[in-house]
Amino acid sequence: MFITNAESVILQVNKAFTEITGYTAEQAFGKTPRLLGSGRHDAAFYAAMWQAIKRTGEWHGEIWNRRKTGEVYPESLDISAVRNQDGAVTHYVGSFRDLTATKAAEEQIESLAFSDLLTGLPNRRMLMVQLQQGMIASEHDKRQGALLLVDIDNFKDLNDALGHDQGDLLLQQFGERLSACAKEGETVARVGGDEFVVLLTQLASSSLEAAMYAETVANRILAALRQPYRLGASDISCSASIGVALFGARHEDTVEPLKRAELAMYEAKAHGRNTLRFYDPQMQEAVNARVAMEAALRQAIETHQFVLHYQAQVSDQGRITGVEALLRWPDPKRGMVSPAEFIPLAEATGLILPIGNWVLEAACKQLAQWARQSGLAHLTVAVNVSAKQFHQSDFVDQVLITLARTGANPTRLKIELTESVLVANVEDVIAKMNALKGRGVGFSIDDFGTGYSSLSYLKRLPLDQLKIDQGFIRDILIDPNDAAIARMVVALAESLGLAVIAEGVETEVQRDFLAGLGCHNYQGYLFQKPLPIAEFEAFVLRV
Ligand code: C2E
Ligand code: MG
Ligand code: MG
């Protein structure tokens, strides 16, 4: 038997394959079945075969193949296309019988059975094939996958009490619900009596992100499985325990993730059932912490806990030309939480949208207020906008509406984008920037030098400013590479007709060095740490 992917590349062969053809698994992997070609059939023969497979999903017939030894032999061959839920071919399974030695044949027919009879779901054997494929893809793409082992709580008792016919019905409904929870490309298999597996592949490359996704799926499954089951005339409740194991770049055997998921599943049982556990206790902790923080973030949004702090942007002559608004979260339990800690989570959960709107609104209100105060009216306010926020289809409208509602002067608003915003949907990015630029809003690229902007691309953007990332400023006096990059950014800004500002300037020597390079705008602790509004205003009016 052999299994190929949709491109006919051999993924798996069994022992009998090797016995018949003489090719070991290693020699067959990555090749197509043409490896066995005898040369006795013409192109039309193979074309007809593929046509039949395309039309009906299978082909049966007799064919001449060649062993590794060179010997040509007759075989009876069955090819079947394996399709996913959407009807797309994911594999081909070839099963063949050496007609010169028919004895080996019986065993092969058995291995054709890839689905579980009771539920119609893929069985353990099929799961292992898909798991292997998922693991190869994970290793290759450096993306994580997850295996969720779902085990019905107290199934044995239920089965005994209900009778086996009802028990079978329960298993069927259980399988249906699991399938309903799975998305396209996610495999649900029944691997044992009351054990099911959900296989998630091609998740994020970060383990934490992948774990968060797996946990969301597992929770969705737990909630779905908890609903009562209609068996005949009665409603039955039952729950399940889920063990989650990740697999990733590491090369390992297919049984390893399954073993880990099983251990985790026993942990879940030990924790009172109807729950999920990760194999890795540290992962469990990290996921718990993220879940707790997400809940706290939601609360913070609802109860308006965020504040803005302001950090001065200073020109050569020591004049304060503007500020950067920096988000602060004074959490009752955690103290002042740094945006570096919660912005990534806010982005992953979509909470960045309400948060970002709040920041924009608060910054614009501040602008409008300063416009009426002497000594403050000239200040610009730079606002950080994350990729997700910027890529919202109504971002431009949101900014314009906020400006109009607050009465802020658009020419005093500057939007800081990171290079990561600029890499996707080039035309859309340019259109949005132009629309806002047309109303007077300015744009700066934050953390410049850490991303991958191409020069030709930068030229097309209606930018005002590049902001040299603080990572290059820190060691600018000792690390010649950092100094070279800073010098390059200044030159680039000059040639593009843009202003340039350095962030994270902490010492006078750093400032003087930057001035020597031609950078005359700074932000950093040398001048002022980010301050709450009252202190900031006092600071500006004192200078
Ligand atoms: P950023 O926009 O690059 O902001 C600069 C960070 O450097 C700020 O950290 C600031 O407090 C810090 N900093 C300023 N001067 C110095 C200095 O001299 N030395 C050192 N070591 N650090 C300095 P913060 O406030 O913790 O913000 C971190 C990041 O969080 C920001 O980096 C920005 O990417 C993000 N962020 C902050 N506020 C918002 C917001 O309202 N929306 C979004 N989407 N992101 C925000
Ligand atoms: Mg910034
Ligand atoms: Mg920055």
XYZ file of C-alpha atoms in Angstrom, residues 286-300 305 329-338 341-342 345:
29
model
C 0.945 30.910 30.383
C -2.468 30.227 28.862
C -4.193 30.775 32.212
C -2.364 34.068 32.665
C -3.368 35.182 29.180
C -6.988 34.252 29.783
C -6.987 36.171 33.071
C -5.394 39.181 31.407
C -7.881 39.114 28.581
C -10.749 39.178 31.079
C -9.093 42.038 32.950
C -8.568 43.942 29.685
C -12.238 43.609 28.794
C -13.124 44.907 32.223
C -10.686 47.780 31.789
C -9.515 52.304 33.221
C -3.260 50.709 32.171
C -3.358 51.235 35.921
C -4.703 47.797 36.818
C -5.972 47.523 40.397
C -4.152 44.218 40.861
C -1.123 44.459 38.615
C -0.246 48.096 39.111
C 0.769 50.098 36.040
C 0.794 47.554 33.209
C 3.111 48.369 30.318
C 2.666 43.597 27.836
C -0.944 44.017 26.820
C -2.768 40.408 23.562
